[in-house]
XYZ file of N, CA and C in Angstrom:
711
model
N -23.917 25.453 251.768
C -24.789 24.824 250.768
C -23.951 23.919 249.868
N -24.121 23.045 249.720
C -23.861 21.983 248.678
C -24.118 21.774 247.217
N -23.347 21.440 246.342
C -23.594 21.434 245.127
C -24.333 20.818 244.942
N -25.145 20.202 245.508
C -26.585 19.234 245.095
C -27.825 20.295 245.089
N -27.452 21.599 245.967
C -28.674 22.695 246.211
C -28.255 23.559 245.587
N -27.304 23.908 244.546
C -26.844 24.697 244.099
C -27.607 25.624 242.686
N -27.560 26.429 241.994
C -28.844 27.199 240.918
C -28.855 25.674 239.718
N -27.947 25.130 239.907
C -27.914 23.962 238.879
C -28.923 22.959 238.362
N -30.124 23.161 239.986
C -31.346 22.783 239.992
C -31.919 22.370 238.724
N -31.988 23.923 238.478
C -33.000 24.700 237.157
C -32.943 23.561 235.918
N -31.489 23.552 235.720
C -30.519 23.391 234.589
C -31.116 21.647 234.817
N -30.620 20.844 235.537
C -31.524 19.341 235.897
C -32.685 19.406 235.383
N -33.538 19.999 236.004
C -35.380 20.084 235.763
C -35.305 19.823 233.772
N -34.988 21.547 233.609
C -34.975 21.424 232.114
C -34.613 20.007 231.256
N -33.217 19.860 231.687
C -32.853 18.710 231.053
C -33.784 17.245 230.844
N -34.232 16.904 232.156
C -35.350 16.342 232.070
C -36.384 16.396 231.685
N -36.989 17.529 231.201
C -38.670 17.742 230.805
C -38.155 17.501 229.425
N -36.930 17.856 228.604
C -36.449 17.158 227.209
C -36.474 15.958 227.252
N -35.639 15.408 228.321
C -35.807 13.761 227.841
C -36.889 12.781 227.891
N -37.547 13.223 229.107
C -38.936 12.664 229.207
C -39.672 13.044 228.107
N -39.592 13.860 227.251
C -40.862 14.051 226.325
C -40.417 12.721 225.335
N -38.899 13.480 224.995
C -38.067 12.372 223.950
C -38.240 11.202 223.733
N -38.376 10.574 225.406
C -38.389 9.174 225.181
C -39.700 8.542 225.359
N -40.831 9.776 225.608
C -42.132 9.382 225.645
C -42.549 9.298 224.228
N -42.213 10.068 222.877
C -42.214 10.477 221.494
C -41.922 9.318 221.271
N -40.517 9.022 221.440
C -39.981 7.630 221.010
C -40.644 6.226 221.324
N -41.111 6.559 222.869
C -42.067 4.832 222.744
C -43.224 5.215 221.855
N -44.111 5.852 221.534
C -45.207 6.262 220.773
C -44.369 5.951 219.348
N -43.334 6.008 218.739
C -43.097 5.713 217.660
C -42.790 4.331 216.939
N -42.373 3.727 217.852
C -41.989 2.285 218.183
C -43.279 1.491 217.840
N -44.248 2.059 219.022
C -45.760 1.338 219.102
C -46.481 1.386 217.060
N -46.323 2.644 216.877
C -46.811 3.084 215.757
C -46.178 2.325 214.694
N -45.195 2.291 214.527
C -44.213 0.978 213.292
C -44.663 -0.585 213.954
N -44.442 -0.645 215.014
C -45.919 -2.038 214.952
C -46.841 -2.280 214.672
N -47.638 -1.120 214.899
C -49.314 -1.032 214.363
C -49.090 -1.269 213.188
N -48.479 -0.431 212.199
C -48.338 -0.391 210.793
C -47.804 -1.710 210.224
N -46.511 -2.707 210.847
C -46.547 -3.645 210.441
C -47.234 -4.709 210.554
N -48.189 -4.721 211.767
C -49.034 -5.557 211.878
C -50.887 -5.399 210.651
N -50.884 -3.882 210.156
C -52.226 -3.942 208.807
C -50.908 -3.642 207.742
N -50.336 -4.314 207.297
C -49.287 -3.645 206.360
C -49.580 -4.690 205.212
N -49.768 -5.130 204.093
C -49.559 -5.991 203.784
C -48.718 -6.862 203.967
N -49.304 -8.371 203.210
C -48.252 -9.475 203.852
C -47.091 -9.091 203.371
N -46.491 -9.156 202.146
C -45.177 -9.027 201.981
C -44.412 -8.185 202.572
N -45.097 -7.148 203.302
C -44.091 -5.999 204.188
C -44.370 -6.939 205.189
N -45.296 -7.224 206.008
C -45.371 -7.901 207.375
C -44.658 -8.859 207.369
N -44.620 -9.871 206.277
C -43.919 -10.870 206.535
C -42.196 -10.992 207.149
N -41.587 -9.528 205.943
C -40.123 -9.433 206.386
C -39.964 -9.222 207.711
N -40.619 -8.263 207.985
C -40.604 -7.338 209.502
C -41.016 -7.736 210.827
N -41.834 -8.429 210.840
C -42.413 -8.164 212.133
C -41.515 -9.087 212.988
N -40.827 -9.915 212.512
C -39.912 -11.090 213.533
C -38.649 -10.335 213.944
N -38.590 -9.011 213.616
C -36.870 -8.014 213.968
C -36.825 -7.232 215.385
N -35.823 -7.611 215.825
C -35.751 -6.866 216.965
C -35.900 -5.517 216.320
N -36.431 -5.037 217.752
C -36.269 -3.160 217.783
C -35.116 -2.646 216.949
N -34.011 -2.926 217.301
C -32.539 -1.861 216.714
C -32.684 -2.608 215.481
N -32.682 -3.774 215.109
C -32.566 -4.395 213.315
C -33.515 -3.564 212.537
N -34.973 -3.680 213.197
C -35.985 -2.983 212.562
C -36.310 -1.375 212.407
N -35.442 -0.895 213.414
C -35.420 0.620 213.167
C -33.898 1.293 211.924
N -32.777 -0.143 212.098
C -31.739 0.292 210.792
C -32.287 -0.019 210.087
N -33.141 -1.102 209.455
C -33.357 -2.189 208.133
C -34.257 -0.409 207.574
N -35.428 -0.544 208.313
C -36.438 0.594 207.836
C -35.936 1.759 207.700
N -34.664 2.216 208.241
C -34.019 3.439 208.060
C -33.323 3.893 206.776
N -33.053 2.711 206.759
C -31.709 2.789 205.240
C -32.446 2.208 204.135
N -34.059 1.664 204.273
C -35.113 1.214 203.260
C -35.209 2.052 201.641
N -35.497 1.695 200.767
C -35.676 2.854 199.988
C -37.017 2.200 199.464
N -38.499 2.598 199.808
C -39.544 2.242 199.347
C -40.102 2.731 198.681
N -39.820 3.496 197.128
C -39.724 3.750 195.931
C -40.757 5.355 196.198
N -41.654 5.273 195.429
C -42.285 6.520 194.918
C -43.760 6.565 194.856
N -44.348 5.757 194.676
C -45.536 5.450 193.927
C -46.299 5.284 195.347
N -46.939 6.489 195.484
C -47.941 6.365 196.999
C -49.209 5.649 197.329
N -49.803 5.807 195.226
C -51.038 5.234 195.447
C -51.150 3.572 195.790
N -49.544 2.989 195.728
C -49.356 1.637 196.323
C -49.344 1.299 197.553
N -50.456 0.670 197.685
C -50.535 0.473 199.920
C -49.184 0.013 200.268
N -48.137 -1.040 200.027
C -46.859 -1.745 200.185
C -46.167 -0.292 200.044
N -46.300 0.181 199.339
C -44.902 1.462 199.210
C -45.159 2.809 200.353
N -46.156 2.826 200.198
C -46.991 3.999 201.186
C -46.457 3.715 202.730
N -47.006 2.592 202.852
C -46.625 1.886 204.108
C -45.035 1.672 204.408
N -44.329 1.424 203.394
C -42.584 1.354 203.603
C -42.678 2.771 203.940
N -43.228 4.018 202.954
C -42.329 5.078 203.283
C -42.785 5.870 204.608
N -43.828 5.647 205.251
C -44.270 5.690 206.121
C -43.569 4.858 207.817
N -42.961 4.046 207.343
C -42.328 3.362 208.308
C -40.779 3.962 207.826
N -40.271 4.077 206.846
C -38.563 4.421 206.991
C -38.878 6.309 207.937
N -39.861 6.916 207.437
C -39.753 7.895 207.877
C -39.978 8.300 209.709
N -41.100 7.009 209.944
C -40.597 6.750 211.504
C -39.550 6.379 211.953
N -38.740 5.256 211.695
C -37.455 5.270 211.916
C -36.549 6.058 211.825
N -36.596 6.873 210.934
C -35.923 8.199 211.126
C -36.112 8.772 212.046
N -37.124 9.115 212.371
C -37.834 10.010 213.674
C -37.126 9.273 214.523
N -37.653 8.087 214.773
C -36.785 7.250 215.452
C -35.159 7.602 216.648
N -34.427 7.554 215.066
C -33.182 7.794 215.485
C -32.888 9.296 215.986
N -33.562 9.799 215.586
C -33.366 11.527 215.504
C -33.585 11.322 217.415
N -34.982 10.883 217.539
C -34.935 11.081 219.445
C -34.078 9.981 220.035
N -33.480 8.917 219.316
C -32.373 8.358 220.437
C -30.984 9.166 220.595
N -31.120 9.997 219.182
C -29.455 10.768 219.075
C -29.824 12.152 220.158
N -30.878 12.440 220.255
C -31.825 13.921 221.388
C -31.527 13.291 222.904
N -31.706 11.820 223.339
C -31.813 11.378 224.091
C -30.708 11.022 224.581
N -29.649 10.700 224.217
C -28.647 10.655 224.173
C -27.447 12.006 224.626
N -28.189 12.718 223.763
C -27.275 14.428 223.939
C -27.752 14.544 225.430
N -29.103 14.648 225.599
C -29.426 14.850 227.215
C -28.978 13.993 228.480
N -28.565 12.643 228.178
C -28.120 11.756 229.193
C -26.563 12.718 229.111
N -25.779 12.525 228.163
C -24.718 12.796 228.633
C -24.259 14.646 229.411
N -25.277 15.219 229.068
C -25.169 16.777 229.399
C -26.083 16.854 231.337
N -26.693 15.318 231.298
C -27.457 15.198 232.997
C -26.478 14.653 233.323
N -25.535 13.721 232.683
C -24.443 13.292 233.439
C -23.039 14.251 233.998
N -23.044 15.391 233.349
C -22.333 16.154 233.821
C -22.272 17.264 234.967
N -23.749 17.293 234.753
C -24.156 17.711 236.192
C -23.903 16.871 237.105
N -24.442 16.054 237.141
C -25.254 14.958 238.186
C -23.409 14.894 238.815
N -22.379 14.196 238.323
C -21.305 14.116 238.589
C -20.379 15.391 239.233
N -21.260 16.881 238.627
C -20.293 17.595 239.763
C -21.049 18.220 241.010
N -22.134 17.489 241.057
C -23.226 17.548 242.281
C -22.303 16.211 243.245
N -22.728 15.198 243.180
C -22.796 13.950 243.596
C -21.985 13.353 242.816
N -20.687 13.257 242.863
C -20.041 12.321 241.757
C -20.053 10.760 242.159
N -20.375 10.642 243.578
C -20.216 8.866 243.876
C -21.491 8.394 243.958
N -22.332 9.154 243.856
C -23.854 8.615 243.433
C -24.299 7.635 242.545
N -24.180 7.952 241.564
C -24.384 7.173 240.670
C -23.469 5.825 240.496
N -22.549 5.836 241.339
C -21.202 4.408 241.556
C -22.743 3.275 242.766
N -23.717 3.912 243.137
C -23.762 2.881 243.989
C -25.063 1.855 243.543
N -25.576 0.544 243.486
C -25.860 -0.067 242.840
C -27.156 0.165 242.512
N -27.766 0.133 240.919
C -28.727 0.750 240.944
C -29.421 1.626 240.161
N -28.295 2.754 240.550
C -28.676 3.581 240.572
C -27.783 4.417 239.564
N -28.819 4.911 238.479
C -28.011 5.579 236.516
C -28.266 6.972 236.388
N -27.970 7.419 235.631
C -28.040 8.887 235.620
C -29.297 9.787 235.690
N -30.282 9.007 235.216
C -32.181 9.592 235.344
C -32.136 9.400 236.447
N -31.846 8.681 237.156
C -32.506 8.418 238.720
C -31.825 9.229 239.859
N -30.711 9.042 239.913
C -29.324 10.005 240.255
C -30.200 11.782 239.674
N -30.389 11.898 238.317
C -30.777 13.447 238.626
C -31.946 13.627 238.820
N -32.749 13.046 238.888
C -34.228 13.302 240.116
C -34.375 13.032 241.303
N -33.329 12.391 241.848
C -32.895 12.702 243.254
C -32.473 14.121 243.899
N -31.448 14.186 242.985
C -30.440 15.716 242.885
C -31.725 16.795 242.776
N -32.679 16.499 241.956
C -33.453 17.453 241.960
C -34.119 17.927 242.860
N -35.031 16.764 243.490
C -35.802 16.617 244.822
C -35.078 17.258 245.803
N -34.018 17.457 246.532
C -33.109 17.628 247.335
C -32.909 19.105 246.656
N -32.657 19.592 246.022
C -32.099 20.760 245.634
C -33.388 21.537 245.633
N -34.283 20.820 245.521
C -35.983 22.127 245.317
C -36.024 21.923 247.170
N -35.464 21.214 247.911
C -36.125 21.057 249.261
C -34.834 21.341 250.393
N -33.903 21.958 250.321
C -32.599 22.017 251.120
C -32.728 22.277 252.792
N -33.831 23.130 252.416
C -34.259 23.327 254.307
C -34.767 22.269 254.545
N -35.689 21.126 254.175
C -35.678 20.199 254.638
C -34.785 18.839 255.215
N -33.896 18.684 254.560
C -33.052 17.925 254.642
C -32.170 18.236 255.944
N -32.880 17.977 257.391
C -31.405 18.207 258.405
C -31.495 16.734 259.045
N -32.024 15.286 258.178
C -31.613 13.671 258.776
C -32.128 13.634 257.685
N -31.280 12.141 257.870
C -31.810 10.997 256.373
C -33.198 10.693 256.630
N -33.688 10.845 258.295
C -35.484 10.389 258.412
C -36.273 11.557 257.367
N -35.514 12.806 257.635
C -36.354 13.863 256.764
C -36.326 14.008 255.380
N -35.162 13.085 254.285
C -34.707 12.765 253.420
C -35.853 11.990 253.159
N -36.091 10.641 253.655
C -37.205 9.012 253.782
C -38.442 9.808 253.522
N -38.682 10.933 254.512
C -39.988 11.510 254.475
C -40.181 12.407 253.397
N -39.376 12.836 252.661
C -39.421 13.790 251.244
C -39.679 12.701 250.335
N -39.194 11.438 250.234
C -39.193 11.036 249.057
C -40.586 10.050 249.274
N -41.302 10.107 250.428
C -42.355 9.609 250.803
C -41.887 7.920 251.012
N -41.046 7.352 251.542
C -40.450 6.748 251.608
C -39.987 6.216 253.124
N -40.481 7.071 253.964
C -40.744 6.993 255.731
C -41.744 5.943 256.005
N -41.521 4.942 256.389
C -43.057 4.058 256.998
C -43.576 4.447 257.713
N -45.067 3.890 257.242
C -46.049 5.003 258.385
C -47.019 4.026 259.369
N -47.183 3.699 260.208
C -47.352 3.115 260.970
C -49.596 2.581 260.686
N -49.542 1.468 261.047
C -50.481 0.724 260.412
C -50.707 -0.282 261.507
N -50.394 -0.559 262.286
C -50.855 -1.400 263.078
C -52.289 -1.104 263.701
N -52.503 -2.671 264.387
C -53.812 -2.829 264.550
C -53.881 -3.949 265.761
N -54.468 -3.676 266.969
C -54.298 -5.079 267.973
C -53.145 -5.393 267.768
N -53.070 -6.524 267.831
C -51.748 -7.716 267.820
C -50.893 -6.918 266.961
N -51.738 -6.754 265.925
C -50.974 -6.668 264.576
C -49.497 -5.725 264.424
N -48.478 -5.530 264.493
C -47.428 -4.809 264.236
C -46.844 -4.935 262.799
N -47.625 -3.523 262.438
C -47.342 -3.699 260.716
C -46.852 -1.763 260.557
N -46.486 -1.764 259.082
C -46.170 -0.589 258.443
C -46.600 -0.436 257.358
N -47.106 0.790 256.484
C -47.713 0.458 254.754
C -46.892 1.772 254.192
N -47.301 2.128 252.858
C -46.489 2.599 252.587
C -46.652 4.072 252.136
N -45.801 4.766 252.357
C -46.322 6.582 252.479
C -46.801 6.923 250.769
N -47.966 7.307 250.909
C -48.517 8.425 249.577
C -48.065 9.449 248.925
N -47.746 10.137 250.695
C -47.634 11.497 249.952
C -45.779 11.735 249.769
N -45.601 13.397 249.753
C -43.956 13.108 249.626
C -43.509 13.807 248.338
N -42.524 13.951 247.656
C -42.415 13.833 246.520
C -42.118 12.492 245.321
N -43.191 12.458 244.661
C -43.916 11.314 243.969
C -42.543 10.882 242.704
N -41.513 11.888 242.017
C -40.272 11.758 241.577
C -39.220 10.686 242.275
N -39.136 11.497 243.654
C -38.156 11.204 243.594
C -38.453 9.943 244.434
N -39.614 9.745 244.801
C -39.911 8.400 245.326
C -40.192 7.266 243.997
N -40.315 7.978 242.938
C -40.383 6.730 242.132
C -38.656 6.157 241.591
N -38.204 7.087 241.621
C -36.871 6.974 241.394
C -36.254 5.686 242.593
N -36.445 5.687 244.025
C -35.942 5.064 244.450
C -37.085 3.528 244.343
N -38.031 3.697 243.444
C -39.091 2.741 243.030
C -37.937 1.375 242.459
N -37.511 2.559 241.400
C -36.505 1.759 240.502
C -35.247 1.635 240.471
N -34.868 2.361 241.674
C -32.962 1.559 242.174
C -33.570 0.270 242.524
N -34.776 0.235 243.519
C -35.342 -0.925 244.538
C -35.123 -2.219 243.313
N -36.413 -2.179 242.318
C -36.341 -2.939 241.413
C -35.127 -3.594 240.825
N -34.306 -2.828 240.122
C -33.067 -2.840 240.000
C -32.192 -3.810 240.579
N -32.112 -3.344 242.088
C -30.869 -4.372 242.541
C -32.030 -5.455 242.952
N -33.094 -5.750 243.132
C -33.779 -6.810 243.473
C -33.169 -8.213 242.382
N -32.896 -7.412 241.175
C -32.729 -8.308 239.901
C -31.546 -8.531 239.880
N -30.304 -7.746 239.989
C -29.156 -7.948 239.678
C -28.155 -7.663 240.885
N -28.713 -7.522 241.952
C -27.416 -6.940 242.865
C -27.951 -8.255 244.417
N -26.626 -9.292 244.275
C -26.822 -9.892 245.153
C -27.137 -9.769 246.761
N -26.352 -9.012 247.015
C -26.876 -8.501 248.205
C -28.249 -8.244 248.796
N -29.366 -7.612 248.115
C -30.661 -7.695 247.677
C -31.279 -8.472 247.894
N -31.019 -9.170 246.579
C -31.690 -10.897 246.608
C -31.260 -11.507 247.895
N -30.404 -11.716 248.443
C -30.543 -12.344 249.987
C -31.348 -11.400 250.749
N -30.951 -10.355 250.581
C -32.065 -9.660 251.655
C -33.738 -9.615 251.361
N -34.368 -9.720 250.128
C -35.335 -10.239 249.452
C -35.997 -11.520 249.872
N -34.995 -12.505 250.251
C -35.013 -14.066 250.348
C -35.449 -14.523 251.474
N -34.434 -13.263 252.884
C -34.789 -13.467 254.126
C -35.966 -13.079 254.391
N -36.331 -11.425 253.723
C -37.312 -11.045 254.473
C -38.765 -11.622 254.067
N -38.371 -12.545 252.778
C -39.707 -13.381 251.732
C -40.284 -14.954 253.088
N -38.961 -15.244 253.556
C -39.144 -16.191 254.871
C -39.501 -15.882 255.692
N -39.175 -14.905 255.833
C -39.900 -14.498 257.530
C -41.778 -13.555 257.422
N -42.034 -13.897 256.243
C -43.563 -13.649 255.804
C -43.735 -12.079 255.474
N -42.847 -11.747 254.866
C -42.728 -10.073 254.298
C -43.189 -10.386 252.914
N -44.734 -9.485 252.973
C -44.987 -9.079 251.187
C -43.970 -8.361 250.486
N -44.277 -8.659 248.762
C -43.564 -7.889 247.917
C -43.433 -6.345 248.612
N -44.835 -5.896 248.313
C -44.890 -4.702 249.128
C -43.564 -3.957 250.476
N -44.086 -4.554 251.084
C -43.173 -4.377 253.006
C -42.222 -4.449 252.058
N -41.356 -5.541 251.214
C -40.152 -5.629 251.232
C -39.402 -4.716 250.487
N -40.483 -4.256 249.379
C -40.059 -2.713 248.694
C -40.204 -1.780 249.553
N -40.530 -1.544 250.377
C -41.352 -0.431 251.545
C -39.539 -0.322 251.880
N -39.269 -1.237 252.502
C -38.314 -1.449 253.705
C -36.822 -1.100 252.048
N -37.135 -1.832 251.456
C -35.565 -1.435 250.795
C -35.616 -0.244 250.186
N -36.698 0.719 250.166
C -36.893 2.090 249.662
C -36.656 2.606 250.652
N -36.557 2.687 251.671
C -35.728 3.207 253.203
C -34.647 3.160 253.405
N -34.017 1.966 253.089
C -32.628 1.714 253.278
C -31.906 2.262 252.172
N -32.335 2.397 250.801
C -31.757 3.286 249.876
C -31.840 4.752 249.912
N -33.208 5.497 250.656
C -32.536 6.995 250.589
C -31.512 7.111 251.957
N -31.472 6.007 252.857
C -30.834 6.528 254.131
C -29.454 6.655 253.262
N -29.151 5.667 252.368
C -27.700 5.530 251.239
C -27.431 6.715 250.493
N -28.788 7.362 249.704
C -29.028 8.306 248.920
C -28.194 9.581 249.819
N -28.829 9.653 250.556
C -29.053 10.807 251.426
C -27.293 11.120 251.661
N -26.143 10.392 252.464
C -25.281 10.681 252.465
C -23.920 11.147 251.153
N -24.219 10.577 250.535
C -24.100 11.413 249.229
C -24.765 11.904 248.788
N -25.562 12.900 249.183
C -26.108 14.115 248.620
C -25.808 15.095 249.631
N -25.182 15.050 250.917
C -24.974 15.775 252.138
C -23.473 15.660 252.189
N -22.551 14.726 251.787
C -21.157 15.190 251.344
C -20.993 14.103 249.917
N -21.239 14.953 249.029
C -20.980 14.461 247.913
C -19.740 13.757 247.306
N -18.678 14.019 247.724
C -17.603 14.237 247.626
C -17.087 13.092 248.572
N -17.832 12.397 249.577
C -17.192 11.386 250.417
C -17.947 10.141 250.062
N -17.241 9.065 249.850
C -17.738 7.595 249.814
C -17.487 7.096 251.088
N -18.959 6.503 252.036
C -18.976 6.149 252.951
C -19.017 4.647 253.135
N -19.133 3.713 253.819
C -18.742 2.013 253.460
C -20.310 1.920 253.162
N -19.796 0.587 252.564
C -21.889 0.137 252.524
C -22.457 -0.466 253.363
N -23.439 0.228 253.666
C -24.579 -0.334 254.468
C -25.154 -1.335 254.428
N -25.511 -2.170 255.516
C -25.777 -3.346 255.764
C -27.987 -2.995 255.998
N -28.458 -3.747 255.061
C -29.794 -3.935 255.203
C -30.339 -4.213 255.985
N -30.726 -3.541 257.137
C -31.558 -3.788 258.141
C -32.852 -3.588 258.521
N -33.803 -3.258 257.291
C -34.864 -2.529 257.461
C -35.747 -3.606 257.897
């Protein structure tokens, strides 16, 4: 058994159901100091609403909007420094949990997360998927097919087509949702392979289909010897 299937599972899961709440709290707080600066009066709206996120969560943090509640302008400051507080409180929560998933994740799979893409949330809901499913895993096809990520055959007459699997586990297939995304944007290799298969009349779709294949077949060998970096694979899907 492998340290990717190891009781460490547990310890992943948890970690995650913290951060996901965290950073679900945190976009809900964000949204909410907009709402508020957008009915706020003008003189609060006016300063605020043109600040990036991080300016507008220090400026409102370190605010001191006096005392006097029955004032809509002051009510509303102290109402917004005290979200920003909240604020910071779940990026410093969010934070503690990335680096305590990163310590797992690294003595599971330490070259995982080296390959393009692919960050420490995504890396430990992989680890997870794989560790709740170990008897499954004896090929990377049975890997493709866990993460629902196997093409499933769709043809019709002439037609020679593939669409894209439903079922599976819905994690860890979204996870390789967003390595896909990911290097589509920033990892050249990709983008040519994006480019070719956009010429030769491949939808967005197919072409995520096909590079969500070629990433767990990647996935998959580091999670089956963790410990070995194998060369990179050439996109052939």
């Amino acid at each position: 058994m492998t340290p990717a299937f190891s009781g460490v599972t547990r310890a992943r899961r948890a970690l995650r159901v913290v951060r996901r709440s965290a950073v679900k709290a945190r976009t809900q707080i964000i949204n909410q100091i907009r709402t508020l600066i957008i009915t706020a009066p003008g003189e609060v709206r006016e300063r605020l609403r043109a600040l990036a996120p991080a300016e507008l969560i220090k400026q409102l943090s370190r605010s001191r909007p006096g005392a006097d509640t029955r004032d809509p302008a002051c009510a509303v400051r102290i109402a917004l420094r005290r979200l920003a507080r909240r604020h910071q409180y779940l990026t410093e929560e969010i934070a503690d949990a990335d680096a305590e998933l990163k310590s797992l994740v690294f003595e599971a799979a330490p070259a995982l997360v080296a390959l393009p893409g692919v960050g420490i949330e995504t890396a430990a809901q992989l680890l997870i998927a794989a560790g709740d499913n170990p008897e499954r895993l004896t090929s990377e096809a049975s890997f493709a097919h866990l993460c629902a990520a196997a093409p499933i055959q769709a043809s019709s007459g002439r037609t020679n087509r593939h669409r894209l699997n439903r079922g599976g586990d819905r994690g860890a297939n979204h996870a390789l949702h967003m390595i896909a995304l990911v290097r589509m944007r920033y990892d050249q290799r990709t983008q040519n392979y994006v480019a070719r298969r956009t010429a030769e009349g491949l939808s967005k779709k197919d072409i995520l289909r096909c590079l969500k294949r070629f990433i767990a077949r990647e996935v998959y060998g580091h999670l089956t010897r963790p410990h070995h970096t194998p060369k990179p694979l050439t996109q052939t899907a």
